[in-house]
Coordinates of C-alpha atoms in Angstrom, one line a residue:
M966 CA 10.9 4.5 -6.9
R967 CA 14.5 3.4 -6.6
G968 CA 15.0 5.7 -3.5
I969 CA 11.9 4.2 -1.9
V970 CA 12.4 0.5 -2.3
R971 CA 16.0 0.4 -1.2
L972 CA 16.6 -0.2 2.5
A973 CA 17.9 3.1 3.9
L974 CA 20.6 1.5 6.0
V975 CA 22.6 4.7 6.6
G976 CA 19.5 6.6 7.9
V977 CA 18.4 3.7 10.0
C978 CA 21.9 3.2 11.6
L979 CA 22.3 6.9 12.3
F980 CA 18.8 7.1 13.8
S981 CA 19.4 4.1 16.1
A982 CA 22.9 5.2 17.1
A983 CA 21.6 8.6 18.1
L984 CA 19.2 7.0 20.6
V985 CA 21.6 4.8 22.5
P986 CA 22.3 7.4 25.2
Q987 CA 18.5 7.9 25.7
A988 CA 18.0 4.2 26.2
A989 CA 19.9 4.1 29.5
G990 CA 17.5 3.4 32.4
A991 CA 14.5 2.9 30.1
Q992 CA 11.9 0.3 30.9
P993 CA 12.3 -3.0 29.0
Y994 CA 10.4 -3.2 25.8
P995 CA 8.4 -5.2 25.0
A996 CA 7.0 -5.8 28.5
R997 CA 3.9 -7.7 27.4
P998 CA 2.2 -8.9 24.2
I999 CA 2.2 -6.5 21.3
R1000 CA -1.2 -5.7 19.6
W1001 CA -0.7 -5.3 15.8
I1002 CA -3.8 -3.6 14.3
V1003 CA -4.6 -4.5 10.6
P1004 CA -7.4 -2.4 9.1
V1005 CA -8.3 -5.1 6.6
P1006 CA -10.0 -8.6 6.8
P1007 CA -8.0 -11.8 7.4
G1008 CA -6.5 -13.2 4.2
A1009 CA -5.6 -9.9 2.5
T1010 CA -2.0 -9.3 1.5
T1011 CA -1.6 -6.8 4.4
D1012 CA -2.8 -9.3 6.8
I1013 CA -0.5 -12.1 5.5
L1014 CA 2.5 -9.8 5.7
S1015 CA 1.6 -8.7 9.2
R1016 CA 1.4 -12.3 10.4
L1017 CA 4.7 -13.1 8.7
I1018 CA 6.6 -10.2 10.2
G1019 CA 4.8 -10.5 13.6
A1020 CA 5.8 -14.1 13.9
K1021 CA 9.5 -13.2 13.3
M1022 CA 9.3 -10.4 15.8
A1023 CA 7.8 -12.6 18.4
E1024 CA 10.5 -15.2 17.9
A1025 CA 13.2 -12.6 18.2
W1026 CA 11.8 -10.7 21.2
G1027 CA 10.3 -13.7 23.1
E1028 CA 6.9 -11.9 23.4
Q1029 CA 3.7 -12.6 21.6
V1030 CA 2.6 -10.4 18.7
V1031 CA -1.2 -10.5 18.3
V1032 CA -2.6 -9.6 14.9
D1033 CA -5.9 -7.9 15.4
N1034 CA -8.0 -7.4 12.2
R1035 CA -10.2 -4.3 12.5
S1036 CA -11.6 -3.6 9.1
G1037 CA -14.4 -1.3 7.9
G1038 CA -15.1 2.4 7.7
A1039 CA -12.8 3.0 4.8
F1040 CA -9.9 1.8 7.0
V1041 CA -10.8 4.3 9.7
I1042 CA -11.9 1.8 12.4
G1043 CA -8.6 0.1 12.8
T1044 CA -6.6 3.4 12.3
E1045 CA -8.6 5.1 15.1
I1046 CA -7.7 2.3 17.6
V1047 CA -4.0 3.0 17.0
A1048 CA -4.4 6.8 17.3
K1049 CA -6.1 6.5 20.7
S1050 CA -3.9 3.8 22.2
N1051 CA -1.3 4.2 24.9
P1052 CA 1.9 5.3 23.1
D1053 CA 4.2 2.8 24.8
G1054 CA 4.8 0.6 21.7
H1055 CA 2.5 -2.2 22.7
T1056 CA -0.2 -1.2 20.1
I1057 CA 1.0 -0.6 16.6
G1058 CA -0.7 -0.7 13.2
I1059 CA 0.1 -1.3 9.5
F1060 CA -1.7 1.2 7.3
L1061 CA -2.2 1.4 3.5
T1062 CA -2.3 4.2 0.9
P1063 CA -5.8 5.2 1.8
H1064 CA -4.4 6.5 5.2
V1065 CA -3.1 9.5 3.4
V1066 CA -6.1 10.0 1.1
N1067 CA -8.9 9.9 3.7
P1068 CA -8.1 13.4 5.2
S1069 CA -9.0 14.9 1.9
V1070 CA -12.3 13.1 1.4
M1071 CA -13.9 12.7 4.9
K1072 CA -14.0 13.9 8.4
L1073 CA -11.8 11.8 10.6
P1074 CA -11.9 11.1 14.4
Y1075 CA -8.1 11.7 14.5
D1076 CA -5.4 13.8 12.9
T1077 CA -3.5 11.9 10.3
V1078 CA -0.3 13.9 11.0
K1079 CA -0.4 14.8 14.7
D1080 CA -1.8 11.5 16.1
F1081 CA 0.7 9.0 14.6
Q1082 CA 4.4 8.3 14.6
P1083 CA 5.5 6.8 11.3
V1084 CA 7.8 3.9 12.0
T1085 CA 8.9 2.5 8.7
L1086 CA 7.8 1.9 5.1
V1087 CA 7.4 -1.9 5.0
A1088 CA 6.7 -2.5 1.3
I1089 CA 5.3 -1.2 -1.9
V1090 CA 3.0 -3.1 -4.3
P1091 CA 2.9 -2.1 -7.9
G1092 CA -0.3 -2.8 -9.7
V1093 CA -1.0 -4.1 -13.2
M1094 CA -3.8 -3.0 -15.5
V1095 CA -5.5 -6.0 -17.1
T1096 CA -8.3 -6.4 -19.6
H1097 CA -10.2 -9.1 -21.4
P1098 CA -8.4 -10.4 -24.6
N1099 CA -11.4 -9.1 -26.7
V1100 CA -10.8 -5.5 -25.7
P1101 CA -8.8 -4.0 -28.6
V1102 CA -6.0 -2.4 -26.7
A1103 CA -2.3 -3.4 -26.2
S1104 CA -0.9 -0.3 -24.5
I1105 CA -1.9 2.6 -22.3
R1106 CA -1.8 4.7 -25.5
D1107 CA -4.5 2.4 -26.9
V1108 CA -6.5 2.7 -23.7
V1109 CA -6.5 6.5 -23.9
A1110 CA -7.4 6.4 -27.6
L1111 CA -10.3 4.0 -27.0
A1112 CA -11.6 6.0 -24.1
K1113 CA -11.6 9.2 -26.2
A1114 CA -13.3 7.4 -29.1
K1115 CA -16.0 6.0 -26.8
P1116 CA -16.6 8.7 -24.1
G1117 CA -18.7 7.4 -21.2
Q1118 CA -18.9 3.8 -22.5
L1119 CA -15.9 2.3 -20.7
N1120 CA -15.9 1.1 -17.1
Y1121 CA -13.2 -0.1 -14.7
G1122 CA -13.5 -2.1 -11.5
S1123 CA -11.7 -1.9 -8.2
P1124 CA -11.6 -3.8 -5.0
G1125 CA -13.4 -0.9 -3.4
A1126 CA -13.5 2.9 -3.1
M1127 CA -10.2 4.5 -2.1
T1128 CA -8.2 1.4 -2.8
S1129 CA -5.0 1.5 -4.9
G1130 CA -6.9 0.2 -7.9
H1131 CA -9.3 3.1 -7.6
L1132 CA -6.7 5.8 -7.1
S1133 CA -4.5 4.5 -9.9
M1134 CA -7.3 4.6 -12.4
E1135 CA -8.4 8.0 -11.4
L1136 CA -4.9 9.3 -11.8
L1137 CA -4.9 7.8 -15.3
N1138 CA -8.2 9.6 -16.0
L1139 CA -6.7 12.9 -14.7
M1140 CA -3.4 12.7 -16.5
A1141 CA -4.8 11.5 -19.8
G1142 CA -7.9 13.7 -19.9
I1143 CA -10.3 10.8 -20.2
K1144 CA -13.2 9.4 -18.3
I1145 CA -13.4 5.7 -17.6
T1146 CA -16.2 5.1 -15.0
H1147 CA -15.5 3.5 -11.6
V1148 CA -17.4 0.4 -10.5
P1149 CA -16.4 -0.4 -6.9
Y1150 CA -16.6 -4.1 -5.8
K1151 CA -16.1 -5.7 -2.4
G1152 CA -12.7 -7.2 -3.2
G1153 CA -10.7 -8.0 -6.3
A1154 CA -12.3 -11.4 -6.9
P1155 CA -15.8 -10.2 -7.9
A1156 CA -14.2 -7.5 -10.1
I1157 CA -12.3 -10.2 -12.0
V1158 CA -15.5 -12.2 -12.5
D1159 CA -17.2 -9.2 -14.2
L1160 CA -14.0 -8.4 -16.2
L1161 CA -14.0 -12.0 -17.5
G1162 CA -17.7 -11.6 -18.3
G1163 CA -17.4 -8.4 -20.1
Q1164 CA -19.3 -6.2 -17.7
I1165 CA -16.3 -4.0 -17.1
Q1166 CA -13.3 -3.4 -19.4
F1167 CA -10.3 -2.8 -17.0
V1168 CA -9.0 -3.5 -13.5
I1169 CA -5.8 -2.6 -11.7
L1170 CA -4.8 -5.2 -9.2
G1171 CA -1.6 -6.7 -7.7
P1172 CA 0.1 -9.2 -10.1
P1173 CA -0.4 -12.3 -7.9
T1174 CA -4.2 -11.7 -7.9
V1175 CA -4.4 -12.0 -11.7
M1176 CA -1.3 -14.2 -12.6
A1177 CA -3.3 -17.4 -13.1
H1178 CA -5.7 -15.7 -15.5
L1179 CA -2.8 -14.1 -17.4
K1180 CA -1.0 -17.4 -17.8
A1181 CA -4.2 -19.1 -19.0
G1182 CA -4.9 -16.4 -21.5
R1183 CA -8.2 -15.4 -19.9
L1184 CA -6.9 -11.9 -19.3
K1185 CA -4.1 -9.8 -20.8
A1186 CA -1.7 -7.4 -19.1
I1187 CA -1.5 -3.9 -20.5
A1188 CA 1.0 -2.1 -18.2
T1189 CA 2.3 -2.0 -14.6
T1190 CA 1.8 1.1 -12.5
A1191 CA 5.1 1.9 -10.8
A1192 CA 8.1 3.7 -12.4
K1193 CA 10.1 0.5 -12.6
R1194 CA 8.8 -2.8 -14.0
S1195 CA 7.3 -5.2 -11.6
P1196 CA 9.6 -8.2 -10.6
G1197 CA 6.6 -10.5 -11.1
L1198 CA 5.9 -9.2 -14.6
P1199 CA 9.3 -8.2 -16.0
N1200 CA 8.2 -8.3 -19.6
T1201 CA 5.2 -6.0 -19.1
P1202 CA 5.9 -2.3 -19.7
T1203 CA 5.1 0.4 -17.2
F1204 CA 2.5 3.0 -17.8
A1205 CA 5.2 5.5 -18.5
E1206 CA 6.8 3.2 -21.1
S1207 CA 3.3 2.4 -22.5
G1208 CA 2.2 5.9 -23.3
L1209 CA 1.9 8.0 -20.2
P1210 CA 5.2 9.6 -19.1
G1211 CA 5.5 10.6 -15.5
Y1212 CA 2.9 8.1 -14.2
D1213 CA 4.0 6.3 -11.1
T1214 CA 1.7 4.7 -8.5
Y1215 CA 1.7 1.8 -6.2
E1216 CA 0.0 0.6 -3.0
W1217 CA 2.2 0.9 0.1
Y1218 CA 2.2 -0.6 3.5
G1219 CA 3.7 1.2 6.4
M1220 CA 4.0 0.7 10.2
F1221 CA 2.7 3.3 12.5
A1222 CA 2.6 3.9 16.3
P1223 CA 0.6 6.4 18.3
A1224 CA 2.2 9.8 18.6
G1225 CA 4.4 10.2 21.7
I1226 CA 6.0 6.8 21.6
P1227 CA 9.4 6.9 23.4
R1228 CA 12.2 7.3 21.0
P1229 CA 14.2 4.2 22.2
V1230 CA 11.0 2.1 21.6
L1231 CA 10.6 3.7 18.2
A1232 CA 14.2 2.9 17.4
K1233 CA 13.7 -0.8 18.5
L1234 CA 10.6 -1.2 16.4
N1235 CA 12.1 0.4 13.4
G1236 CA 15.3 -1.6 13.5
E1237 CA 13.5 -4.9 14.1
I1238 CA 11.0 -4.5 11.2
N1239 CA 13.7 -3.4 8.9
R1240 CA 15.8 -6.4 9.8
I1241 CA 13.0 -8.8 9.3
I1242 CA 12.1 -7.7 5.8
T1243 CA 15.7 -8.3 4.7
L1244 CA 15.6 -12.0 5.8
P1245 CA 15.8 -14.2 2.7
D1246 CA 12.7 -16.3 3.5
V1247 CA 10.6 -13.2 4.4
R1248 CA 11.8 -11.4 1.3
E1249 CA 10.9 -14.3 -0.9
R1250 CA 7.4 -14.6 0.6
M1251 CA 6.8 -10.9 0.2
L1252 CA 7.9 -10.9 -3.4
G1253 CA 5.6 -13.8 -4.0
L1254 CA 2.7 -11.7 -2.8
G1255 CA 3.7 -8.9 -5.1
A1256 CA 5.1 -6.8 -2.3
I1257 CA 8.6 -5.3 -2.7
P1258 CA 10.4 -5.0 0.6
S1259 CA 11.3 -1.4 1.5
G1260 CA 12.4 -0.1 4.9
N1261 CA 13.6 3.3 6.0
S1262 CA 14.1 5.5 9.0
P1263 CA 11.2 7.1 10.9
E1264 CA 12.3 10.5 9.5
E1265 CA 12.4 9.3 6.0
F1266 CA 9.0 7.6 6.3
T1267 CA 7.5 10.7 7.9
A1268 CA 8.6 12.7 4.9
F1269 CA 7.2 10.1 2.5
V1270 CA 3.8 10.2 4.2
K1271 CA 3.7 14.0 4.0
G1272 CA 4.6 13.8 0.3
E1273 CA 1.9 11.2 -0.3
M1274 CA -0.7 13.2 1.5
A1275 CA 0.1 16.2 -0.7
R1276 CA 0.0 14.2 -3.9
W1277 CA -3.2 12.3 -3.3
G1278 CA -4.9 15.2 -1.7
K1279 CA -4.4 17.1 -4.9
V1280 CA -5.8 14.2 -7.0
A1281 CA -8.8 13.8 -4.6
Q1282 CA -9.7 17.5 -5.1
Q1283 CA -9.3 17.5 -8.9
V1284 CA -11.3 14.4 -9.6
G1285 CA -13.7 14.6 -6.6
L1286 CA -12.7 11.4 -4.9
R1287 CA -15.1 10.3 -2.1
P1288 CA -15.9 7.1 -0.2
E1289 CA -18.6 5.1 -2.0

């Protein structure tokens, strides 16, 4: 994860410098308000980050950035808007991990590779597995042992099918050779309600979502999902440390534009977003939301997206992932 979360300054600088000659004579950008597509409802972490970064972008460029929430359809509705927009940089979108999973589980009205230009990886969000204090587990090793002792009797909740919490738990099932049954909810809040009530035994969510319950002792943290410990839960071990070597998952947020965007415009978008996420106030706000600022060049992000498609495509086939 270290190579992902660091800001790839060398790659970004080389990318931007290489485009300077191409920028001569180009039309000014932006020339009008920018439409920022967010494929989730208002109030979600992705939405909050989009408004935070968009406001800074508008301030720097003197042009309005309009956040347009287009949720639904397993994230496809908003994503399709970006795919079919004019590739002039005035319609962009922030996509999540399901963007690279959907091609393996459903027919899409766009090509995930050919119809988009990756701009930059904005942030990654490690999850944390939590359970009720009455569940007799203290590590991933214990979870695996309990699942094997009670086959078919344990359930986990997620904020919905194809979300990071769903994918992370299915990867656990696959790697550990166990079966904890998925119960999808419409958001993290109702999943927590049932976890507190004992209807389900586990949930993987972003640390800020469960922090109040952890501090009050209503829930207990078992392990965090990424290869490195979460900044928000430094005393909680990772899955790998807790009994499942090689496990490393996280939700990610990335900026995309339609394919065919002029390279000088791509360079300007990339440089500005990477600059904004290094600002102290923005970084502090992002970390408070459980999002670790990242940033990289379009080439690096393109390679990352292809790697994620291969990884989650394999998982989807092996465990039979599908929208629910």
